[in-house]
Tab-separated table of C-alpha atoms and ligand atoms in Angstrom:
chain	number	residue	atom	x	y	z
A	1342	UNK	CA	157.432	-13.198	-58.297
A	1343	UNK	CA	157.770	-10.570	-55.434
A	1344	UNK	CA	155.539	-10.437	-52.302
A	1345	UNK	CA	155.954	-8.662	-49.292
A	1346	UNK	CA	157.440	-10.692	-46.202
A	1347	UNK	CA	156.073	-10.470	-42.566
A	1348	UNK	CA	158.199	-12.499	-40.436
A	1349	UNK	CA	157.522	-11.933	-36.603
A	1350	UNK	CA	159.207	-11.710	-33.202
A	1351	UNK	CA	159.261	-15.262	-32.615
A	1352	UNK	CA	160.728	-16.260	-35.979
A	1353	UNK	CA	163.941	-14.073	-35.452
A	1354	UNK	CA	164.209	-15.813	-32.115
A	1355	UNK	CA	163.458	-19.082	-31.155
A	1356	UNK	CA	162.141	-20.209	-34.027
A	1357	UNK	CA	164.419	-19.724	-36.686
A	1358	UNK	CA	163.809	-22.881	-37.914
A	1359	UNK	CA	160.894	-21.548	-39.695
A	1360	UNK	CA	161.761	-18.424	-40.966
A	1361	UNK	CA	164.830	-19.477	-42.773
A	1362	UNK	CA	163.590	-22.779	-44.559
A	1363	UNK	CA	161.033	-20.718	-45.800
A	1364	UNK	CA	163.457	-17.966	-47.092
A	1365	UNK	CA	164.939	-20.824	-48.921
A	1366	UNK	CA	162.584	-22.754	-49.790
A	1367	UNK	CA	160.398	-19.864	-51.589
A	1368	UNK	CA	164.064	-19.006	-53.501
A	1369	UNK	CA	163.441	-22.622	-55.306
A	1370	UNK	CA	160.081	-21.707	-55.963
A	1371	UNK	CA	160.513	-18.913	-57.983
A	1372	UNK	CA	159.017	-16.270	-55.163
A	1373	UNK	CA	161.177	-13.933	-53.306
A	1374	UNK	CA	160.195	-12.756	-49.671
A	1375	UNK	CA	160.711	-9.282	-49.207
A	1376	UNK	CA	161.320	-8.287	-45.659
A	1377	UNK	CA	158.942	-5.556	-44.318
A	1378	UNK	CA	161.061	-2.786	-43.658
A	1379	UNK	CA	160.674	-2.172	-40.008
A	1380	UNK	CA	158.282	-4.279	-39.425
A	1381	UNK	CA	157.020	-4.421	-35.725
A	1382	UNK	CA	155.658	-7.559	-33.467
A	1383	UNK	CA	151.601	-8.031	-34.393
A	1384	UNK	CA	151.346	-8.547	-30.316
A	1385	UNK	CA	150.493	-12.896	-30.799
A	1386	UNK	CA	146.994	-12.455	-30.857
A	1387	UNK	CA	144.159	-10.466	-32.061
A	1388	UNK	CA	141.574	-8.576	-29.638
A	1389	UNK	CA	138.526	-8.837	-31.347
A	1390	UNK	CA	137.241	-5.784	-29.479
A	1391	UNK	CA	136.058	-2.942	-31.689
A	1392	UNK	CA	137.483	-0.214	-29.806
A	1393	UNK	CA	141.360	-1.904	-29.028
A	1394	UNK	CA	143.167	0.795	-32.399
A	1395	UNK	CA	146.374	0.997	-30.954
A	1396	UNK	CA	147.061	-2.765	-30.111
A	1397	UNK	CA	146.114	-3.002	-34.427
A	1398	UNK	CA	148.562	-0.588	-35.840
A	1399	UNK	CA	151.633	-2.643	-35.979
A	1400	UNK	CA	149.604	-4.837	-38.513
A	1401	UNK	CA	147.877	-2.194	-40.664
A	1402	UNK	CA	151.338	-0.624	-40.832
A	1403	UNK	CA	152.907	-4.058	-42.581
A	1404	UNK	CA	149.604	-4.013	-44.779
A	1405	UNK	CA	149.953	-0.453	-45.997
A	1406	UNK	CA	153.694	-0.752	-46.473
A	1407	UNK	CA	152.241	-4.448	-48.856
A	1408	UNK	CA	149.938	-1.842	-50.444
A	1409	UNK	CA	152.524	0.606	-51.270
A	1410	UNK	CA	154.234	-2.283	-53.386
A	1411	UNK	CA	151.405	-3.628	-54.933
A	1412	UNK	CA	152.071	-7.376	-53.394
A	1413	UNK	CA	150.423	-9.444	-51.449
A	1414	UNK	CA	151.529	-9.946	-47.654
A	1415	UNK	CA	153.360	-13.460	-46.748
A	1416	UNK	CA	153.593	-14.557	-43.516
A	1417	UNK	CA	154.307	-17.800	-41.947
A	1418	UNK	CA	153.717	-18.070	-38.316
A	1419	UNK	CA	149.963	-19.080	-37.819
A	1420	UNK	CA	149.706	-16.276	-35.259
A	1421	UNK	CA	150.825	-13.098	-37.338
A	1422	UNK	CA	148.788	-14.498	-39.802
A	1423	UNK	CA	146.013	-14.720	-37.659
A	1424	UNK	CA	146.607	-11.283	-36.246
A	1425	UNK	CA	147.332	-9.844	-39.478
A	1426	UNK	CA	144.475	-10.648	-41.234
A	1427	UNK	CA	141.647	-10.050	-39.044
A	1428	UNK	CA	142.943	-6.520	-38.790
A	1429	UNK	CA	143.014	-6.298	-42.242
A	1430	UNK	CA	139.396	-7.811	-42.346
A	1431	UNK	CA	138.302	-5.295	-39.260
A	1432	UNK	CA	140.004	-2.798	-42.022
A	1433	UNK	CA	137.159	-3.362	-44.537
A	1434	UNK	CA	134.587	-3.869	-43.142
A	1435	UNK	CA	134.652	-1.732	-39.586
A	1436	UNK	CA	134.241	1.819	-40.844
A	1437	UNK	CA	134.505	3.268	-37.067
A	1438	UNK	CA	137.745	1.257	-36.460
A	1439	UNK	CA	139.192	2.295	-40.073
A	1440	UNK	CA	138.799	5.854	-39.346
A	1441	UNK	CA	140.367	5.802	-35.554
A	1442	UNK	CA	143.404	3.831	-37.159
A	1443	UNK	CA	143.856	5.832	-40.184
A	1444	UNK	CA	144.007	9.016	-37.587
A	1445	UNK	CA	147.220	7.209	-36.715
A	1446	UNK	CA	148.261	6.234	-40.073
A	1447	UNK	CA	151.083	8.611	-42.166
A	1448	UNK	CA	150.741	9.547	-45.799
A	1449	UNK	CA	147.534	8.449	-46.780
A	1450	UNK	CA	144.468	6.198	-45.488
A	1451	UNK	CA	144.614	2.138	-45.864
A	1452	UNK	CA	141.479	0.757	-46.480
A	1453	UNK	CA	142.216	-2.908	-46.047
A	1454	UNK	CA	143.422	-3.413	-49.871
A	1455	UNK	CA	146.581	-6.031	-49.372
A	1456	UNK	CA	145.397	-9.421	-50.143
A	1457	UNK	CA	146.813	-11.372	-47.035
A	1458	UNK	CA	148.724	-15.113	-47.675
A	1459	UNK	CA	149.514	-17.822	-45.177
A	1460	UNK	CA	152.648	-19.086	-46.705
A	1461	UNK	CA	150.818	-22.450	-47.025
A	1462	UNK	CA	147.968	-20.549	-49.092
A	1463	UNK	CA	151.156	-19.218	-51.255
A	1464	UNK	CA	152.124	-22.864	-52.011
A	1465	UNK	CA	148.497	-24.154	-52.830
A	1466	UNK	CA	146.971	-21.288	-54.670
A	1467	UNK	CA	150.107	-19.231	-56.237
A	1468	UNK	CA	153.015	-22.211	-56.931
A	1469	UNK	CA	150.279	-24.665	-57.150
A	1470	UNK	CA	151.118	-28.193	-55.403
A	1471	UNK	CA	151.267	-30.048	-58.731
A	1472	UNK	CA	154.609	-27.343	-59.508
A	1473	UNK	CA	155.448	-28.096	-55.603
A	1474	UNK	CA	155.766	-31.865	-56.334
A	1475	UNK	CA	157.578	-31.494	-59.834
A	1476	UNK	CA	160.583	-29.718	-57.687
A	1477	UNK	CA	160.604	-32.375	-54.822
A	1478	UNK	CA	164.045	-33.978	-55.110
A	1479	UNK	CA	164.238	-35.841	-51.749
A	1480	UNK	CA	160.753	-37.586	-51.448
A	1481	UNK	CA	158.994	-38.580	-48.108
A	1482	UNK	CA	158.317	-41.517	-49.297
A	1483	UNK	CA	156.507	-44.292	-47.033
A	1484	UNK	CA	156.415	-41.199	-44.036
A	1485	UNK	CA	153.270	-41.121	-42.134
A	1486	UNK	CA	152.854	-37.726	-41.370
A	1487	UNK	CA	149.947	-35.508	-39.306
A	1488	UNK	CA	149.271	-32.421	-39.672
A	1489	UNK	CA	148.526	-30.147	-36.740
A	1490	UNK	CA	146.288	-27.077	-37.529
A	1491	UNK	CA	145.517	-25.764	-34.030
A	1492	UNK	CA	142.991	-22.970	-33.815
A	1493	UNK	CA	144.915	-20.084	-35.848
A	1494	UNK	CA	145.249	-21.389	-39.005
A	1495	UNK	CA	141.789	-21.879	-39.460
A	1496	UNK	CA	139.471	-19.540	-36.839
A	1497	UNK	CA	137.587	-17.346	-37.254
A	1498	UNK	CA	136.396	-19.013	-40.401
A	1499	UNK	CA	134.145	-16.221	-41.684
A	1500	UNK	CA	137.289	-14.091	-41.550
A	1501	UNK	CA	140.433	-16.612	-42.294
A	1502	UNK	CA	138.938	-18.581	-45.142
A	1503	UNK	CA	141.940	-20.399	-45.614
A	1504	UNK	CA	140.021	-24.176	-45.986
A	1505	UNK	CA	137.198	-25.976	-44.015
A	1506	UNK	CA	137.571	-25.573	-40.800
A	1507	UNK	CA	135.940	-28.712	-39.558
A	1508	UNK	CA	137.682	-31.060	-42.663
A	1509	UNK	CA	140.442	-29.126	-43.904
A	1510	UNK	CA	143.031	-30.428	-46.502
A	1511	UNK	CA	145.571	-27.556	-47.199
A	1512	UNK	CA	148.240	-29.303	-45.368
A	1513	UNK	CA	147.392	-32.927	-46.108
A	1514	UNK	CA	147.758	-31.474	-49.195
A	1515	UNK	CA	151.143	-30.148	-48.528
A	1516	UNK	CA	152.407	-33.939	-47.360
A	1517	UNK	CA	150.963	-35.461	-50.226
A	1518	UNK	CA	152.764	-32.803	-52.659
A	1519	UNK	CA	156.069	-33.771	-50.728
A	1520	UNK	CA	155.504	-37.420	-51.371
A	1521	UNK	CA	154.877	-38.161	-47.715
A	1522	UNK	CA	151.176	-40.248	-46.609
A	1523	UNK	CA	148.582	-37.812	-44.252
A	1524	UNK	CA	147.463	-39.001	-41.157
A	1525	UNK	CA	144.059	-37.709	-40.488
A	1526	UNK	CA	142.934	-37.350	-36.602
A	1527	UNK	CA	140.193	-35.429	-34.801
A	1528	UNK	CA	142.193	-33.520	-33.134
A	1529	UNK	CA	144.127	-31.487	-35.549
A	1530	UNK	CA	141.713	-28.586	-35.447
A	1531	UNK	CA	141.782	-28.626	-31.431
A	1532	UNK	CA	143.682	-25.965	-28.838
A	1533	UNK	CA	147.099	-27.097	-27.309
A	1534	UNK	CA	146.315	-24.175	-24.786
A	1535	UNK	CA	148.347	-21.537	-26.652
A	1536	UNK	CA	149.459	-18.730	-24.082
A	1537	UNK	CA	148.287	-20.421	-21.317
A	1538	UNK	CA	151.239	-22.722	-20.726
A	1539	UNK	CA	152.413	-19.124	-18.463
A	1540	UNK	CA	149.567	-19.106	-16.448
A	1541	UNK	CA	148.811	-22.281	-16.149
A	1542	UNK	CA	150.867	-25.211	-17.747
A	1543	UNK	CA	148.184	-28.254	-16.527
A	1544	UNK	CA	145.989	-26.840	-18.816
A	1545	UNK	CA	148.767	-27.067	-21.493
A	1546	UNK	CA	149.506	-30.274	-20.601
A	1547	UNK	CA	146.168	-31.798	-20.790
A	1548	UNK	CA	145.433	-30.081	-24.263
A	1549	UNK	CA	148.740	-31.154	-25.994
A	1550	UNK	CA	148.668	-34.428	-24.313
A	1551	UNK	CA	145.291	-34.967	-26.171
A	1552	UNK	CA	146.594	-33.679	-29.260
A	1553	UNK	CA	149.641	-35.845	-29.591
A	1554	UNK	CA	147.641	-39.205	-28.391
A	1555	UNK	CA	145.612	-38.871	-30.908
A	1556	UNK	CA	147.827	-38.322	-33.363
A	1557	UNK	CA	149.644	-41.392	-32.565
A	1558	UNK	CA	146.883	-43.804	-32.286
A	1559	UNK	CA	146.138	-42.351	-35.619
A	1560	UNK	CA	149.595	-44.183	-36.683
A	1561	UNK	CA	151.712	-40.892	-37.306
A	1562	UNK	CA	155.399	-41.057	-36.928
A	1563	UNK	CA	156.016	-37.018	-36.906
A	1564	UNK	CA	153.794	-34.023	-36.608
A	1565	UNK	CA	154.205	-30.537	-38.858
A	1566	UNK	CA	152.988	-27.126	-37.662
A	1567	UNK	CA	153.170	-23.876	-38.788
A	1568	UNK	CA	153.062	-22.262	-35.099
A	1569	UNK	CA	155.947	-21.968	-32.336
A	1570	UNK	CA	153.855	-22.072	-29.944
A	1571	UNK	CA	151.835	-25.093	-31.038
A	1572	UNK	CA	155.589	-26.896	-31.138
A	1573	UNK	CA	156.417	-25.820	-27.855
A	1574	UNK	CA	153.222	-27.103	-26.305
A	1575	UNK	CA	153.416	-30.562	-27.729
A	1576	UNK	CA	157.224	-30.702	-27.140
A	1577	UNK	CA	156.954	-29.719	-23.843
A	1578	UNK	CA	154.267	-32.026	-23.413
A	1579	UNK	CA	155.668	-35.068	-23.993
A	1580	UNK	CA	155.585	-35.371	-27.446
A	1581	UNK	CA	157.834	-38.838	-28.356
A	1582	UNK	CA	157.969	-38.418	-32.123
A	1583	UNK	CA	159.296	-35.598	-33.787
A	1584	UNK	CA	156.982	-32.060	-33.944
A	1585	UNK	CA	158.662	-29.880	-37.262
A	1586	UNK	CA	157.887	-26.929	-38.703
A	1587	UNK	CA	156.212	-27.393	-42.242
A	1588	UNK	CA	159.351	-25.291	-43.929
A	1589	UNK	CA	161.842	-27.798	-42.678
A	1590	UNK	CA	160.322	-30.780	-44.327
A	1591	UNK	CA	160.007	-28.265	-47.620
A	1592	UNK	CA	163.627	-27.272	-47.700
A	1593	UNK	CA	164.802	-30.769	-47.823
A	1594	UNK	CA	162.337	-32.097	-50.077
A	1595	UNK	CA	163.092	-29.487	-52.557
A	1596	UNK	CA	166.896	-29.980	-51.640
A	1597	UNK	CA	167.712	-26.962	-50.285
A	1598	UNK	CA	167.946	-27.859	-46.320
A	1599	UNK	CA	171.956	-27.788	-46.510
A	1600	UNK	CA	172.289	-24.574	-47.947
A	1601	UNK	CA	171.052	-23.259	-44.521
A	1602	UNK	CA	172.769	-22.330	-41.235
A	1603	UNK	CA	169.236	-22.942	-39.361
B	244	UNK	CA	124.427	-2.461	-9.641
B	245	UNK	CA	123.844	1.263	-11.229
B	246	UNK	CA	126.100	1.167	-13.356
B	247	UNK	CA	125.164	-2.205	-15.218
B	248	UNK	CA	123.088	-1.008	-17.638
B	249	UNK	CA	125.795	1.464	-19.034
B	250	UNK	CA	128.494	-1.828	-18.566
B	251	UNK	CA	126.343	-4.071	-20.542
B	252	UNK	CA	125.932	-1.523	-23.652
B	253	UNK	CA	129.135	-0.865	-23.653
B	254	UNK	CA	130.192	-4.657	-23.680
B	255	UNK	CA	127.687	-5.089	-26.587
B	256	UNK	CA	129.347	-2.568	-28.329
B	257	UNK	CA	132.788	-3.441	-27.766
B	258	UNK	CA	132.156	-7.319	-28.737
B	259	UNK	CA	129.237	-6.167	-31.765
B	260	UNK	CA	127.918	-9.696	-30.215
B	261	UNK	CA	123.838	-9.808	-30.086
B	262	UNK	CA	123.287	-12.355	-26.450
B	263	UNK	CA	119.530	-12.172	-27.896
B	264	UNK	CA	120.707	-14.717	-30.334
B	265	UNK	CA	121.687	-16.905	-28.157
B	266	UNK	CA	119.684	-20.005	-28.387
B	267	UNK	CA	120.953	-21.990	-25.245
B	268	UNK	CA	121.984	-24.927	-26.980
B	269	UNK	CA	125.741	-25.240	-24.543
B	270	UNK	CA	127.904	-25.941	-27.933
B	271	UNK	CA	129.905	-23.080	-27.394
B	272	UNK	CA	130.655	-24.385	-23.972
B	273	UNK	CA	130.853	-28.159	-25.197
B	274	UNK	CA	133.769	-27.455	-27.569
B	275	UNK	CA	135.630	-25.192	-25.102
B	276	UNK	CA	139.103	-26.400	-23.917
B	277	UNK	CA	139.203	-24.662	-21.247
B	278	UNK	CA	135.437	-25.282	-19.570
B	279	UNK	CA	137.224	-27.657	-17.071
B	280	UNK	CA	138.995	-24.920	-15.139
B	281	UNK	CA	136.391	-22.311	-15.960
B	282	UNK	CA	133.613	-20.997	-13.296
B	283	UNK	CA	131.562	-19.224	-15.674
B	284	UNK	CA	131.259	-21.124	-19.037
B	285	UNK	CA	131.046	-19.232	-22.322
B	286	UNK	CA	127.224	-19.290	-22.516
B	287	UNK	CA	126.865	-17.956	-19.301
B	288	UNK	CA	128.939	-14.925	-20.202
B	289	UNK	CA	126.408	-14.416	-22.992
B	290	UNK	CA	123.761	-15.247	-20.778
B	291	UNK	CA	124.747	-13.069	-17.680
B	292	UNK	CA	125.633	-10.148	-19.898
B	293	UNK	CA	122.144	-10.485	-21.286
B	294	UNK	CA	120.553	-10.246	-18.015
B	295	UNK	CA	123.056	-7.506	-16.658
B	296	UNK	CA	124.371	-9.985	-14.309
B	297	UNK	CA	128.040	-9.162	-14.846
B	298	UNK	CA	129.933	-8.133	-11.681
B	299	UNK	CA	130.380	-12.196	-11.219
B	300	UNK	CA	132.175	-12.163	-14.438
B	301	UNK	CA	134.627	-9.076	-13.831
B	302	UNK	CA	135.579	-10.820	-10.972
B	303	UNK	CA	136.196	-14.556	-12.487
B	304	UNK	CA	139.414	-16.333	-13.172
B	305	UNK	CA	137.347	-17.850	-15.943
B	306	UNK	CA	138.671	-14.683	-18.209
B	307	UNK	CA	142.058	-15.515	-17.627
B	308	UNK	CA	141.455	-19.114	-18.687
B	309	UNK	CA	140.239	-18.192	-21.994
B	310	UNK	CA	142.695	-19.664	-24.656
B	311	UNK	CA	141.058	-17.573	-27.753
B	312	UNK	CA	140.890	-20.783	-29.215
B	313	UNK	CA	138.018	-19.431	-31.409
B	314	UNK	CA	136.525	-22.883	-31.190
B	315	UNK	CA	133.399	-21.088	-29.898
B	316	UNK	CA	132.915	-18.610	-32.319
B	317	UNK	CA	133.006	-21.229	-35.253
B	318	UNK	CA	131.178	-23.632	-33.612
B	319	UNK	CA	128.211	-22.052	-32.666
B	320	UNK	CA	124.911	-22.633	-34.717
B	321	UNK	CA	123.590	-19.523	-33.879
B	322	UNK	CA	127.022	-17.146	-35.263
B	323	UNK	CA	126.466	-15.265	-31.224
B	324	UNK	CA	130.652	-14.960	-31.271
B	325	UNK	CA	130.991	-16.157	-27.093
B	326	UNK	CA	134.655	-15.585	-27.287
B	327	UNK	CA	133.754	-11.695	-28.498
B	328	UNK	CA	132.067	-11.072	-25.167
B	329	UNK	CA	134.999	-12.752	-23.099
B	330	UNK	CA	137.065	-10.617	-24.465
B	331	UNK	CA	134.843	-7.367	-23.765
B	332	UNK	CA	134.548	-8.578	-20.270
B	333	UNK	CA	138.365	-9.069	-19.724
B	334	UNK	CA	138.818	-6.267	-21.424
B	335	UNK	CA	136.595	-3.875	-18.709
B	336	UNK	CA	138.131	-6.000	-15.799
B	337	UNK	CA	141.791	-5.061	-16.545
B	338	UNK	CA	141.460	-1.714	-17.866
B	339	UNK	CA	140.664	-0.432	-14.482
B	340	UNK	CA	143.421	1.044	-12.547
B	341	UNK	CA	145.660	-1.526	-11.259
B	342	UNK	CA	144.157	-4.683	-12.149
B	343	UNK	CA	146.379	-5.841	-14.845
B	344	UNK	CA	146.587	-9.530	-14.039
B	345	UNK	CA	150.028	-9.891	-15.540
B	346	UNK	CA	152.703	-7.624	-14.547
B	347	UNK	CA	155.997	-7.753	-15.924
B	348	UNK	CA	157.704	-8.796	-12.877
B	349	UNK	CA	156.217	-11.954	-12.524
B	350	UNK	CA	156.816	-13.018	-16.246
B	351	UNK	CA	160.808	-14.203	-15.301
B	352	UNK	CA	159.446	-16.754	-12.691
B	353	UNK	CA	156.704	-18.076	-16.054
B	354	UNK	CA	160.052	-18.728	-18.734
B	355	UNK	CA	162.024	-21.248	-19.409
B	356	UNK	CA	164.739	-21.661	-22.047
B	357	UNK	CA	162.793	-22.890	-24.486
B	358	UNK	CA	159.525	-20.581	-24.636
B	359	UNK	CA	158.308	-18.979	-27.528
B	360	UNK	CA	158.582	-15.180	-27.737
B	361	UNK	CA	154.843	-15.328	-29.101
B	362	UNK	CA	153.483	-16.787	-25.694
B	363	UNK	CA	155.074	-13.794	-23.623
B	364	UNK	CA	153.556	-11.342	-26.262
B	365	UNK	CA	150.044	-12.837	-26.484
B	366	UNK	CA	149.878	-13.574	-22.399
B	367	UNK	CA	150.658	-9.646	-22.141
B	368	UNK	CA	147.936	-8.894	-24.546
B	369	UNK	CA	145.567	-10.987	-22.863
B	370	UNK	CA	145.993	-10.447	-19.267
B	371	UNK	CA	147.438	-6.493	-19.100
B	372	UNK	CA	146.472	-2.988	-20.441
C	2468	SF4	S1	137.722	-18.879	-27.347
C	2468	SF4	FE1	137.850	-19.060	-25.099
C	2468	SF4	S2	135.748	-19.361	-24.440
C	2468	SF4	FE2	135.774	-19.779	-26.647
C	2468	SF4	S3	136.079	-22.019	-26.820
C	2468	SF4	FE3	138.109	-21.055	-26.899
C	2468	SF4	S4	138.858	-21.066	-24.756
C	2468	SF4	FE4	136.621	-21.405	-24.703
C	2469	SF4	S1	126.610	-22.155	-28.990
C	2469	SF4	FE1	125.724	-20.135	-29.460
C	2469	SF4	S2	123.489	-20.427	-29.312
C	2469	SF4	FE2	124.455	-22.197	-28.277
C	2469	SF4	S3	124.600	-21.553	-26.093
C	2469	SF4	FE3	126.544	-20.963	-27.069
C	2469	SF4	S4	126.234	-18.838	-27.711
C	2469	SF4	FE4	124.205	-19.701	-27.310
């Protein structure tokens, strides 16, 4: 299977990491990421103001170019796929905003069409975690692992409707599949202050601090996330067990860690 | 104060919020990360922009605290979207001439080697026009 592949600034930069373990790991899968030809940076997060068009193109761009190829549109970092699809939601259902972006648009209107996948949405709903465990060659075995959602992942709910966004499971889920045990904690679905560690990196502080505390007391031993800027917070922050991206535990359950240069 | 009426329709607008909903329960507020370090809370912004109140808010830090966490638009009972009228107020404060509250020249003195090119990015989109 095909789908179309938005990758981001950050994961062609510092975080690497992410982009190509999930290149690799997709390969075992049976998917293929196709790069977005020209893709441009969806600008971190979304305004949610009606009348902010040209801040939005860079996404509906990436969705038409989806549309033109019939696939769906992959991404991986929490905040393109945050960005991403609440333009493509403001797409269908924002009339006034369609029309002002489609003014900008080449060859033909987009009318919010692409069907938009968190790569973690592409394991659970297109692989399927029962064919994600059958290919696990290197189990987690006896690994106490927490997942960190932050806010992206899951808000707004009405738009993202990736799980529930108070009790979610999709990346529980994920550590089960990969023969690892989930450490639940309240604070998985909580801010580690995002963009704010430039303006102010207290604030940072306290919210990762809070964040990794409570993971710990929970009993985990290593945190996932699919955000760079979640990682960098908690790292920063004082994080003393390991804080991976989701794609690096995948590539080396399904065996394919070494064949990168990441 | 003249002008407030014409402000205040336009944040509406902007945001598509309805402050009338509001029921003044403080969850929004309750669940925000960053109501420590803000002066205006994010029911008062849906408050104050109900009552036209909203040179204060132009004028806060409190936008610039604003994590877009989201936290408030899921959480509250009511579906009023607080963090859609924080973002129509920053949103009028820095599209005025000159009052970008990041400039590019200050960014340098924010890095180090280690930062993600997503917080640069988003900070810019929050804080500049
Ligand atoms: S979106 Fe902003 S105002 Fe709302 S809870 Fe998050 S930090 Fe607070
Ligand atoms: S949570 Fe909603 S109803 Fe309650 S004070 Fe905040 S905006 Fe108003």
């Amino acid at each position: 299977m095909k789908v179309s592949y938005f990758p981001g600034c950050t994961l062609k930069n510092k975080a690497k990491d992410l982009d190509v373990y999930a290149r690799k790991s997709a390969e075992a899968l049976g998917v293929t990421l196709e790069e977005i030809e020209n893709w441009q940076c969806c600008g971190g997060v979304f305004s949610t103001a009606r009348d902010e068009v040209a801040t939005k193109l860079s996404s509906v761009r990436a969705l038409k170019e989806a549309a033109s190829k019939d696939q769906p549109l992959v991404t991986v970092c929490s905040a393109c796929h945050n960005v991403i699809k609440q333009t493509n939601h403001a797409m269908q259902t924002d009339k006034e905003f369609a029309s002002k972006v489609n003014n900008y648009i080449a060859d033909g209107v987009y009318e919010g069409e692409t069907e938009v996948y968190h790569y973690l949405e592409m394991l659970r709903d297109v692989v399927g975690y029962d064919e994600l465990k059958k290919k696990v060659v290197n189990s987690f075995k006896g690994k106490k692992i927490a997942a960190y959602y932050g806010c992206l992942l899951l808000r707004p709910n009405s738009v993202m409707k990736m799980d529930d966004p108070e009790n979610p499971s999709i990346m529980e889920d994920f550590i089960s599949a990969i023969g690892a045990t989930p450490v639940v904690y309240a604070k998985r679905n909580e801010c580690c202050g995002g963009y704010i560690a430039m303006e102010s990196p207290e604030l940072a502080k306290k919210s990762s601090n809070a964040v990794i505390e409570n993971a710990k007391a929970a009993g985990a031993e290593m945190i996932i996330t699919a955000c760079p800027l979640c990682r960098y917070n908690l790292i920063k922050n004082g994080a003393d067990i390991p804080v991976v991206y989701f794609t690096e535990l995948l590539a080396e359950a399904l065996g394919v860690k070494e064949d990168t240069n990441a | 104060m003249h002008n407030n009426k014409y402000l205040q329709e336009e944040l509406i607008r902007m945001s598509g919020v309805n402050p009338k909903k509001c029921m003044r329960c403080g969850k929004c507020s309750a669940t925000c990360p960053a109501y420590d370090e803000m002066e205006y809370h994010p029911h008062q912004f849906v408050n104050m922009v109900e009552s036209g109140d909203i040179e204060p808010l132009l004028a806060s830090k409190s936008l610039y605290r604003c994590l877009s966490c989201f936290a408030c638009i899921d959480r509250c009972p009511r579906g009023v979207e607080p963090a859609k009228l924080v973002e129509a107020v920053r949103l009028a404060a820095i599209r005025q001439q000159g009052a970008n509250h990041l400039t590019a020249d200050k960014v340098p003195t924010m890095l180090d080697e280690d930062i993600p090119q997503q917080a640069i990015v988003s900070a810019f989109r929050k804080y500049s026009k």
